[in-house]
PDB file of C-alpha atoms in Angstrom:
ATOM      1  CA  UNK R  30      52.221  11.453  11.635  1.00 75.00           C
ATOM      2  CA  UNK R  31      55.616  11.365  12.575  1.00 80.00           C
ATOM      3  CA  UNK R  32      55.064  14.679  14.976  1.00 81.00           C
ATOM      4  CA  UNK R  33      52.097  12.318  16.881  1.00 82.00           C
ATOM      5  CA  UNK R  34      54.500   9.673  17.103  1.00 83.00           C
ATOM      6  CA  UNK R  35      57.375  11.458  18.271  1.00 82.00           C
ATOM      7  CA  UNK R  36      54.782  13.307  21.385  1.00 82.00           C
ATOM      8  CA  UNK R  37      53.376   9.562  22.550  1.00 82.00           C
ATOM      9  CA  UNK R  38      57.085   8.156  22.664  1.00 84.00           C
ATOM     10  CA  UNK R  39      57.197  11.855  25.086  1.00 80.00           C
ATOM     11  CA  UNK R  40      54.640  10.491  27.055  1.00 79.00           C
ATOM     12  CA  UNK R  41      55.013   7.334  27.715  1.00 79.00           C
ATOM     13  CA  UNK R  42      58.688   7.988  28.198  1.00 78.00           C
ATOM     14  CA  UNK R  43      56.940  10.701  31.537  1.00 76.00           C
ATOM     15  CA  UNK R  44      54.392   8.251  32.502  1.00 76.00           C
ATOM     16  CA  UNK R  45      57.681   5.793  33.128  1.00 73.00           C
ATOM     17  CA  UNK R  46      59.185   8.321  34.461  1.00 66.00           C
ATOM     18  CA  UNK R  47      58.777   8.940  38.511  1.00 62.00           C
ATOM     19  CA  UNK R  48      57.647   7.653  40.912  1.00 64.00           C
ATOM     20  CA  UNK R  49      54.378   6.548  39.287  1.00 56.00           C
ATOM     21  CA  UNK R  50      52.208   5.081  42.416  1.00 64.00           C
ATOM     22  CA  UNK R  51      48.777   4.913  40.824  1.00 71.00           C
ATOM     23  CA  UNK R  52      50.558   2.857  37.509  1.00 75.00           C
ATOM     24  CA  UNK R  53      51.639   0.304  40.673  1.00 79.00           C
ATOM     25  CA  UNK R  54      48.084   0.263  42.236  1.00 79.00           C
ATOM     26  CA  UNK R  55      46.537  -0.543  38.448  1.00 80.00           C
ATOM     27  CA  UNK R  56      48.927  -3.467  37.543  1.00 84.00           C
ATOM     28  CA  UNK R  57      47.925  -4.588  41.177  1.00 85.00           C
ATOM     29  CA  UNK R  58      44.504  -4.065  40.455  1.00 85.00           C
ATOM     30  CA  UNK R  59      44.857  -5.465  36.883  1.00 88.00           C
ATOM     31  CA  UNK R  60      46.606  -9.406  38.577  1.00 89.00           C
ATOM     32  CA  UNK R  61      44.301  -9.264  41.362  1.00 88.00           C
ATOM     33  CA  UNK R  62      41.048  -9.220  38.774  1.00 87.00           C
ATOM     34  CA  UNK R  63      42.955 -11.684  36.948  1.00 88.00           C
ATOM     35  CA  UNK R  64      43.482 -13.953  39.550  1.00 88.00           C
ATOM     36  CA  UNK R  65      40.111 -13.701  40.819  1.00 86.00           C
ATOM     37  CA  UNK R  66      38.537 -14.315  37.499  1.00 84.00           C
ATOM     38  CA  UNK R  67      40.745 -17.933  37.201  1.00 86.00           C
ATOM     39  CA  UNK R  68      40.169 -18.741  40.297  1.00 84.00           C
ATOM     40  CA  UNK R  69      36.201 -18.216  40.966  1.00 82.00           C
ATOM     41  CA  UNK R  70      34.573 -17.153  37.756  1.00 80.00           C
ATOM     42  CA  UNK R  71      35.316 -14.792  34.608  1.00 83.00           C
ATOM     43  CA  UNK R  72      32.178 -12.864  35.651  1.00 81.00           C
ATOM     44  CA  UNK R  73      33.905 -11.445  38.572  1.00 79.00           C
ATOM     45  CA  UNK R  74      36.694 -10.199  36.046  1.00 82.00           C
ATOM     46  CA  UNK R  75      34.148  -7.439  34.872  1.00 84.00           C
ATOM     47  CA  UNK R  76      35.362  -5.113  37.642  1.00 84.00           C
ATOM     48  CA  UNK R  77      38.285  -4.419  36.100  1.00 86.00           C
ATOM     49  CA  UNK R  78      37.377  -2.705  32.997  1.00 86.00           C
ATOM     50  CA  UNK R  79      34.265  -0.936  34.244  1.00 82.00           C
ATOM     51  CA  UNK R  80      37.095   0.483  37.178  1.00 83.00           C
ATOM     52  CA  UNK R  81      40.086   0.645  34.379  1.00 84.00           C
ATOM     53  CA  UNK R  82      37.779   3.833  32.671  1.00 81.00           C
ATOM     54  CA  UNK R  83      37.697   6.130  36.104  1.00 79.00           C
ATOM     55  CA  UNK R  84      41.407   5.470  36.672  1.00 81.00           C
ATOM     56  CA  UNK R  85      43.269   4.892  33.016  1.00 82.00           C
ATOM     57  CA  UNK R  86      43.682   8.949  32.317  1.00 84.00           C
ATOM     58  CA  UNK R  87      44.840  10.224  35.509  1.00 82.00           C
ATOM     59  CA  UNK R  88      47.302   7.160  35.042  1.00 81.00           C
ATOM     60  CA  UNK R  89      48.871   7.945  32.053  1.00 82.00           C
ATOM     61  CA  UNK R  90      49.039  11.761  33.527  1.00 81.00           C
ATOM     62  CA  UNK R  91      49.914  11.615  36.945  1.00 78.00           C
ATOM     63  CA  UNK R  92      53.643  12.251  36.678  1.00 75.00           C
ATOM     64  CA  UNK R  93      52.817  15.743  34.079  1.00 77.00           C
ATOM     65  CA  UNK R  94      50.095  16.444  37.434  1.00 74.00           C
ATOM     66  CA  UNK R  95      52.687  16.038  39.557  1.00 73.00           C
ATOM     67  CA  UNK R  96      55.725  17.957  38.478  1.00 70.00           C
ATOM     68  CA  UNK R  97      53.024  20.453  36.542  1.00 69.00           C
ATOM     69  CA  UNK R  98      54.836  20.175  33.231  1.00 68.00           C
ATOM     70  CA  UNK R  99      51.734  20.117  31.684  1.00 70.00           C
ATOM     71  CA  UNK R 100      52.569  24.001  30.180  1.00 71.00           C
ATOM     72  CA  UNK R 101      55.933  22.296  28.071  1.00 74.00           C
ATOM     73  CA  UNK R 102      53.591  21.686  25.083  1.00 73.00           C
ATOM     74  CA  UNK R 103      52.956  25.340  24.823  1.00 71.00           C
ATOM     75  CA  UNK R 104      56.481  26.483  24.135  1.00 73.00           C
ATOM     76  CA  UNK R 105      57.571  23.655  21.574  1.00 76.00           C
ATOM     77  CA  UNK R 106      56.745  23.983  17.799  1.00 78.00           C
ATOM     78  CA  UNK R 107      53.917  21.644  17.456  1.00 79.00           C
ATOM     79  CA  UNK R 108      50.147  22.307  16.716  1.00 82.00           C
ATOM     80  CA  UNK R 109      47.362  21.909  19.635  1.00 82.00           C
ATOM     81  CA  UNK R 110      45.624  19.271  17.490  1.00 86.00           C
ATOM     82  CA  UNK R 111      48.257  17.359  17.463  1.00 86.00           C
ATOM     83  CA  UNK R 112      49.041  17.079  21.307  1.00 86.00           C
ATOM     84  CA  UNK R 113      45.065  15.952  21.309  1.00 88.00           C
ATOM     85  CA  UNK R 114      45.880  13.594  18.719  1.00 89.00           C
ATOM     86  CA  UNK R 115      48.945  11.936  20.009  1.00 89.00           C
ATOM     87  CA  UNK R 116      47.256  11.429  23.643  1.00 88.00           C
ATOM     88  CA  UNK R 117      43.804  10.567  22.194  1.00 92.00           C
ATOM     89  CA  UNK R 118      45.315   7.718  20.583  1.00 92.00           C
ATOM     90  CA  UNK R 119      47.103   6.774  23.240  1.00 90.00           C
ATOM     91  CA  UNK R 120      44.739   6.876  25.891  1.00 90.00           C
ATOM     92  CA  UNK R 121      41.934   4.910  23.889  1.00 92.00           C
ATOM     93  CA  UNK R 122      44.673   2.554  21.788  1.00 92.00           C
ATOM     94  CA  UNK R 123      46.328   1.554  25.365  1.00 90.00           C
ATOM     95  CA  UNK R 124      42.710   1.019  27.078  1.00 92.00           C
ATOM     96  CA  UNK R 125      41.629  -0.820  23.700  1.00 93.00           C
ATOM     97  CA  UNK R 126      45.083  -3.193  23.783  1.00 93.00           C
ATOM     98  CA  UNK R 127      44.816  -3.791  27.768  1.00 91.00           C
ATOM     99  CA  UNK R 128      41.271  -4.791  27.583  1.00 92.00           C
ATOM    100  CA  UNK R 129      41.548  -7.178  25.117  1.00 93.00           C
ATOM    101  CA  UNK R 130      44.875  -8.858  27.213  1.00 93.00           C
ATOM    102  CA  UNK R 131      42.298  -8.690  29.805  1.00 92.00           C
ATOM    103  CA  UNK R 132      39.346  -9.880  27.743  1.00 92.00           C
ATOM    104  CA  UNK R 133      41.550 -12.387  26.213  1.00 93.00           C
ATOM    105  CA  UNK R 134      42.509 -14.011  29.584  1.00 92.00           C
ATOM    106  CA  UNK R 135      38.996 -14.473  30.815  1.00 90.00           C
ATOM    107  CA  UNK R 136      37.900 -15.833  28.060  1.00 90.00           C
ATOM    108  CA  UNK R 137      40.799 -18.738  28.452  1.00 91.00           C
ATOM    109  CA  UNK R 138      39.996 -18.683  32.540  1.00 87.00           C
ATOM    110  CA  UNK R 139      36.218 -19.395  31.271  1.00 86.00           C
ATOM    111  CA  UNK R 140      37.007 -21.978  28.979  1.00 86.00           C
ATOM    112  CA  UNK R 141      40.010 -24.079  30.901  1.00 85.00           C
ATOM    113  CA  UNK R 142      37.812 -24.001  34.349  1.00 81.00           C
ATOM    114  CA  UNK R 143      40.561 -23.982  36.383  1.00 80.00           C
ATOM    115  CA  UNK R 144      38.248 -22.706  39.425  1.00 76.00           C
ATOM    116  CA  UNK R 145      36.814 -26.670  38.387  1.00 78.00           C
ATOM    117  CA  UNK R 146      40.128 -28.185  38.923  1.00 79.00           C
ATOM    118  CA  UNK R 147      40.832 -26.947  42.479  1.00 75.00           C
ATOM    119  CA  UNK R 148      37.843 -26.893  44.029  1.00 74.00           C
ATOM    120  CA  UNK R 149      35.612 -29.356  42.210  1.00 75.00           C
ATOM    121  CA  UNK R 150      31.958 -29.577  41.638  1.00 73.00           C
ATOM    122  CA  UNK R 151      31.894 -26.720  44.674  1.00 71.00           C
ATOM    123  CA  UNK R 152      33.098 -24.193  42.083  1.00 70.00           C
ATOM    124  CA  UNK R 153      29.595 -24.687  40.647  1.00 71.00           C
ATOM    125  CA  UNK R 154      28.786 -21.766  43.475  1.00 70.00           C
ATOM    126  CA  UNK R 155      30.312 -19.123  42.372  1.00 72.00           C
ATOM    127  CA  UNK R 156      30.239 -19.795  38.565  1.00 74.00           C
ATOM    128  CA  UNK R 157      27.966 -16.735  37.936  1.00 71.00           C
ATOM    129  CA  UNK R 158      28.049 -16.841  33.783  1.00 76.00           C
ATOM    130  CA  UNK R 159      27.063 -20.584  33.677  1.00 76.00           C
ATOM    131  CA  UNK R 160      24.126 -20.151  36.427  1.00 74.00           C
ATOM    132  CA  UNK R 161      22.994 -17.054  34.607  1.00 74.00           C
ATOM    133  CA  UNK R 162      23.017 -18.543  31.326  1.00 74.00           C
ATOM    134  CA  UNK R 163      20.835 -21.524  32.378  1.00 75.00           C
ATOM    135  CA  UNK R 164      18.066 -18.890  34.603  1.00 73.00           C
ATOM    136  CA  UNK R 165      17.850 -16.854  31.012  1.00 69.00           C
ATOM    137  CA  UNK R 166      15.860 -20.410  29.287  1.00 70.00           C
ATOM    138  CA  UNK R 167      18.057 -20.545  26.789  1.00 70.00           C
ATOM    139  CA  UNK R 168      18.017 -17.223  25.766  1.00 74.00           C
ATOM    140  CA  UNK R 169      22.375 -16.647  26.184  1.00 75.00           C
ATOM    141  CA  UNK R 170      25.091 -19.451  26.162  1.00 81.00           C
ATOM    142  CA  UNK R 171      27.521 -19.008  28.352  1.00 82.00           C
ATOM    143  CA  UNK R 172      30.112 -17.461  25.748  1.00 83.00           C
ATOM    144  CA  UNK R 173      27.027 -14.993  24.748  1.00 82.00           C
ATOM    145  CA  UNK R 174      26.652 -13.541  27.821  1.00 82.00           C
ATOM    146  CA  UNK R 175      30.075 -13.580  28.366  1.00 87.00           C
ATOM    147  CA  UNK R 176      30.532 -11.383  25.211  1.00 86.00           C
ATOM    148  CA  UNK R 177      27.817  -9.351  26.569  1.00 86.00           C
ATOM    149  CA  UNK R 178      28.995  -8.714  29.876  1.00 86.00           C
ATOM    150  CA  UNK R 179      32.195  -7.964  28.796  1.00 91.00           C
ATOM    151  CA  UNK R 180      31.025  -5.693  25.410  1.00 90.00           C
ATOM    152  CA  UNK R 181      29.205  -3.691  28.174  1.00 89.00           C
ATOM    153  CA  UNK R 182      32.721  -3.407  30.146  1.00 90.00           C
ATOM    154  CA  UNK R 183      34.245  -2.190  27.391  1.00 93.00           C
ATOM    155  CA  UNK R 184      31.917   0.437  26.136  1.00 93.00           C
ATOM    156  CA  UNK R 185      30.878   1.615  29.838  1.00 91.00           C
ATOM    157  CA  UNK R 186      35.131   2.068  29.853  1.00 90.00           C
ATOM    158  CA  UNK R 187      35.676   3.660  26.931  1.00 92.00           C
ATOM    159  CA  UNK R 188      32.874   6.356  27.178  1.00 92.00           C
ATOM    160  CA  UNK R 189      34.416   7.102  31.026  1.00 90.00           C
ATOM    161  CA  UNK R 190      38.089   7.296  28.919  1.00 91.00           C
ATOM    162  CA  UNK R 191      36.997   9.622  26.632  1.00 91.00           C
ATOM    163  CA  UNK R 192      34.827  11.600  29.011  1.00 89.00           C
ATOM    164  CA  UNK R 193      38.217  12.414  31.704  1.00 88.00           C
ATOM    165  CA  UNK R 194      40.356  13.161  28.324  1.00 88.00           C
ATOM    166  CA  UNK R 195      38.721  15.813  27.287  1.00 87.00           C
ATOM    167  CA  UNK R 196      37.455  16.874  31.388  1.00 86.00           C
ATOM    168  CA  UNK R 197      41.729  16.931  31.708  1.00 85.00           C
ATOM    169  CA  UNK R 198      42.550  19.322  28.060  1.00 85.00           C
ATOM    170  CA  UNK R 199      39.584  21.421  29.082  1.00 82.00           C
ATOM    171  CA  UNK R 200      40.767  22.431  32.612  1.00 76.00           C
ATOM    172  CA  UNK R 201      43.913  20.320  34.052  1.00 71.00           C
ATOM    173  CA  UNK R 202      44.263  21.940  37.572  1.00 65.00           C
ATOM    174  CA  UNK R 203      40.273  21.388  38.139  1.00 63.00           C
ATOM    175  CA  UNK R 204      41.249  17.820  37.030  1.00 67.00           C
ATOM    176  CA  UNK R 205      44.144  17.483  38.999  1.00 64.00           C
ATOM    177  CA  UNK R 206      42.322  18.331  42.130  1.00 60.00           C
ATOM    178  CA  UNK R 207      40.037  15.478  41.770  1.00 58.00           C
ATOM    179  CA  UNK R 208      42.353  13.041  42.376  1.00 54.00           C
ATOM    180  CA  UNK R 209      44.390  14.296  45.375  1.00 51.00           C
ATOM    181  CA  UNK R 210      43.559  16.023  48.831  1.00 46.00           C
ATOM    182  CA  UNK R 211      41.914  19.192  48.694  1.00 48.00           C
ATOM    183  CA  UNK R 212      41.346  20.918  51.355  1.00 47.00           C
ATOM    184  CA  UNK R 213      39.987  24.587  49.998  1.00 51.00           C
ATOM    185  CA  UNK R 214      36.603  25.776  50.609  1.00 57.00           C
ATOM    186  CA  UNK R 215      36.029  25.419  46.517  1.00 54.00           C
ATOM    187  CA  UNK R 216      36.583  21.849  47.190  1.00 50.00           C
ATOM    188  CA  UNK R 217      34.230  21.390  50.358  1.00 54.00           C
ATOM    189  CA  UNK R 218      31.661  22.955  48.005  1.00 64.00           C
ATOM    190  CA  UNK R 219      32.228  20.272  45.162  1.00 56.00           C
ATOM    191  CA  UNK R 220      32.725  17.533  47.227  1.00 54.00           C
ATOM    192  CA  UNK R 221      28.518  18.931  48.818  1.00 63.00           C
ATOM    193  CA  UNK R 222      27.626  19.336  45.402  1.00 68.00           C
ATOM    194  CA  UNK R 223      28.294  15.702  44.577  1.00 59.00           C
ATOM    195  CA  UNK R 224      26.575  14.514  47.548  1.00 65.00           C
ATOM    196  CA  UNK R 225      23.839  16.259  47.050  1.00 75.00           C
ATOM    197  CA  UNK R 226      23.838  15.237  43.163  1.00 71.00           C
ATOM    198  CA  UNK R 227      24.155  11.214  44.634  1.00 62.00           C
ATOM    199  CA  UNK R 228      21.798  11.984  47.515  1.00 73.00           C
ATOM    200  CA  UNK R 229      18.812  12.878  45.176  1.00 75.00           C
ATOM    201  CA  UNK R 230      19.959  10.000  42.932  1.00 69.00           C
ATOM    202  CA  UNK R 231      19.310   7.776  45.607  1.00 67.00           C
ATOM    203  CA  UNK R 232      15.895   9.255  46.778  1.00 76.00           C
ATOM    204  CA  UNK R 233      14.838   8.812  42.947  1.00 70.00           C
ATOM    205  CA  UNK R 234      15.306   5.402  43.025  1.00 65.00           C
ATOM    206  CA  UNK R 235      13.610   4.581  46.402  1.00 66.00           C
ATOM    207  CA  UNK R 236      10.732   6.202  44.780  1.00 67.00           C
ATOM    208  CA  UNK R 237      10.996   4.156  41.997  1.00 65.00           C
ATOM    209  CA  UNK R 238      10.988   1.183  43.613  1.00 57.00           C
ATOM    210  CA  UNK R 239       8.359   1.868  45.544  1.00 59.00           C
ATOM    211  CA  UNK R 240       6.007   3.301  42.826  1.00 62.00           C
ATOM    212  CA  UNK R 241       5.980   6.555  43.831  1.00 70.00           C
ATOM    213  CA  UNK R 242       7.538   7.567  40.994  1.00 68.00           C
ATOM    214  CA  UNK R 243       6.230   6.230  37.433  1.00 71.00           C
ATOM    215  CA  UNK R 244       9.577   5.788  36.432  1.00 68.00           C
ATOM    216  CA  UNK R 245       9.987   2.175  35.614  1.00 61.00           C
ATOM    217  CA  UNK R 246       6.675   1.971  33.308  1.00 69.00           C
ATOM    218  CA  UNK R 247       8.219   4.669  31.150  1.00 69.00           C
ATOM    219  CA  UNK R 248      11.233   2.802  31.246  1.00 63.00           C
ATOM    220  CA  UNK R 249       9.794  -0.482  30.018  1.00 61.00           C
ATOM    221  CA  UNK R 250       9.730   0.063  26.113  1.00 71.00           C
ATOM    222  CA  UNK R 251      13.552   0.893  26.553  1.00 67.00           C
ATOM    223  CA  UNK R 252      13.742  -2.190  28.263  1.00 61.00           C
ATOM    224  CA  UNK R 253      11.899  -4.392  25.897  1.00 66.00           C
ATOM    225  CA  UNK R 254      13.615  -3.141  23.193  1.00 70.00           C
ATOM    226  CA  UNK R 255      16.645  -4.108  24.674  1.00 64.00           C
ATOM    227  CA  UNK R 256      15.325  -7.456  25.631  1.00 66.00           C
ATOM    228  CA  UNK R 257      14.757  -8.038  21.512  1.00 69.00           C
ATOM    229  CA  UNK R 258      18.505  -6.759  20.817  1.00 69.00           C
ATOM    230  CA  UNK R 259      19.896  -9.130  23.751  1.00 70.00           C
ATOM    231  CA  UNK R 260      17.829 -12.057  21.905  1.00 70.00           C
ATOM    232  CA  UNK R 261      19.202 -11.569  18.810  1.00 69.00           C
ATOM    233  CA  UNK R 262      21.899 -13.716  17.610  1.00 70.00           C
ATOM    234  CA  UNK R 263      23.015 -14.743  21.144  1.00 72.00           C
ATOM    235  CA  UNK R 264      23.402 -11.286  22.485  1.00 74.00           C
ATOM    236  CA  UNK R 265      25.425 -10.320  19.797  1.00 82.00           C
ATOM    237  CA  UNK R 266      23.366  -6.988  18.293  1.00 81.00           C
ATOM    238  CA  UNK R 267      23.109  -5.674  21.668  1.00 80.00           C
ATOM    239  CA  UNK R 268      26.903  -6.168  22.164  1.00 84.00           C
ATOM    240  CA  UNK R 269      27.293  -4.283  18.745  1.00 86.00           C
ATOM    241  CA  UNK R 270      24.921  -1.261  19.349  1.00 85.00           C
ATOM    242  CA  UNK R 271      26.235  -0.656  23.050  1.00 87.00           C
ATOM    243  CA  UNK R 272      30.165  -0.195  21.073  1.00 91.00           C
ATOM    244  CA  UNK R 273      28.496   1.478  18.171  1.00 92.00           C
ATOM    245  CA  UNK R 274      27.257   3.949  20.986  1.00 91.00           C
ATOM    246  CA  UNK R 275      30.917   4.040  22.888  1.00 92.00           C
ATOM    247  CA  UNK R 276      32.922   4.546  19.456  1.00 94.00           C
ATOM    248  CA  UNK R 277      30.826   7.523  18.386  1.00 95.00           C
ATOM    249  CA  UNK R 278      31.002   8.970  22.346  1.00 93.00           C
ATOM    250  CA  UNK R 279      34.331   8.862  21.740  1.00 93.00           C
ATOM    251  CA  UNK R 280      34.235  10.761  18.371  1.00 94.00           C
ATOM    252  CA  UNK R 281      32.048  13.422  19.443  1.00 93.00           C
ATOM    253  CA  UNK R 282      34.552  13.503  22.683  1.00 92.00           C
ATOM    254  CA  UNK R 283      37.599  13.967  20.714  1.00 92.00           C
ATOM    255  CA  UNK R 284      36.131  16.772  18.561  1.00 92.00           C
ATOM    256  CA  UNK R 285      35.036  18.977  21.410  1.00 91.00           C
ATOM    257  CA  UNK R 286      38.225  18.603  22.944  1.00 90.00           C
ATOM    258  CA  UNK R 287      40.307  19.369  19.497  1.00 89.00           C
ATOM    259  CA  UNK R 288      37.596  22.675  19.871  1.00 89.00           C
ATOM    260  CA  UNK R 289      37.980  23.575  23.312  1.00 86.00           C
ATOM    261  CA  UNK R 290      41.943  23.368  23.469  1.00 84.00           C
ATOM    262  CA  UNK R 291      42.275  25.143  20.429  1.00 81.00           C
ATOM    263  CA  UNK R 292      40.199  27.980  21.777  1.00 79.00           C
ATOM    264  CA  UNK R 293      41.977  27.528  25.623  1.00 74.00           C
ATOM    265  CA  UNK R 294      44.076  29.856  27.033  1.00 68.00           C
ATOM    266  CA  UNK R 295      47.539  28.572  28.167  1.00 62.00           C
TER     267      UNK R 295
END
């Protein structure tokens, strides 16, 4: 335990380190949700997590990127697991703590109505959580589908987390090119590849829509049950099976990426 300890002092003591410009960007990111959450509605706060799980990881590891010291692990007397270890708890204890801040802070913005104050009965407008609360009949209060929302944030987060963690162990440089310029032809072909990929996502669902594609009538027992877990004790057993889901992503995450580093060659 100590060992672990010892490696996430190392790393936050490099992610400090630098010149650190996406770190900058998030705790922009991170006030300007904030603000916008106090000032119009805690609903609009929801970006921040669901954009905090595409971002967190290449945070934490963009100075090791950068100066490619990535390959220092391999020559110290420590075990691979517990590299994985030390950053796994890291990377999902610091998106758990910062979320909650977060979480923490809309709940207060939702419950002092400070967008009320300022502008008056015009804040009303743009007061998405108390408008959607009274179109659902009764079905949510406002601080169940706040819970909701926010559960969804969380898990929706977490699962993107977990899912860069182990993309980054498995193959860093592939990783590393994701998130700066790339000019190669290997590049040009992955960057076709994922338009083609969001390309035929889109056609699907301009098919659905326009019944071409019996997609939604399959989908509707998924969506009723849903509808019985989102009535159920104010949204709270849909909040609790959508983290149930995220927390065991994460675990099967984490053990493929224990597996795959072990087996890696540096």
């Amino acid at each position: 335990m100590r060992k672990i300890l010892d490696l996430i002092k190392v790393d936050l003591i490099t992610m400090n380190g630098g010149k650190n410009n996406m770190r900058m960007i998030f705790v922009g990111f991170f006030i300007f949700c904030a603000v916008t959450g106090f000032l119009f509605s805690s609903m609009f706060g929801i970006i921040f997590p669901l954009i905090m799980g595409a971002f967190f990881v290449p945070m934490l590891f963009q100075n090791e990127l950068k100066y490619h010291s990535e390959k220092m692990y391999s020559v110290i007397p420590i075990k691979r697991r517990d590299l994985v270890n030390a950053r796994f708890l890291l990377a999902v204890g610091l998106y758990t703590v910062l979320f909650l801040i977060f979480y923490l802070l809309m709940l207060l913005a939702m419950n002092i109505r400070l967008n009320y104050i300022i502008f008056g009965e015009e804040a009303a407008a743009f007061d998405r959580i108390a408008y959607f609360a009274l179109m659902s009949g009764g079905m949510f209060t406002e601080l169940g589908l706040f819970n909701l929302m926010y559960s969804f944030g969380y898990a929706f987060g977490l699962i993107v987390t977990v899912g860069q963690f182990r993309k980054y162990f498995k193959n860093s440089a592939a990783f590393s090119r994701t998130f700066t310029f790339d000019t190669s032809k290997e590049a040009h072909r992955q960057e076709f590849t994922a338009g083609m990929i969001v390309l035929g996502i889109m056609i699907v669902v301009v098919l659905a829509i326009a019944d071409i594609l019996p997609i939604i009538p399959m989908l509707l027992p998924i969506l009723a049950i849903l509808l019985q877990l989102a009535q159920a004790a104010d949204g709270f057993m849909l909040s609790a099976v959508m983290l149930v889901i995220s927390v065991f992503t994460a675990i099967y995450n984490y053990i493929c990426t224990v597996v795959e580093y072990d087996e890696k060659e540096l």
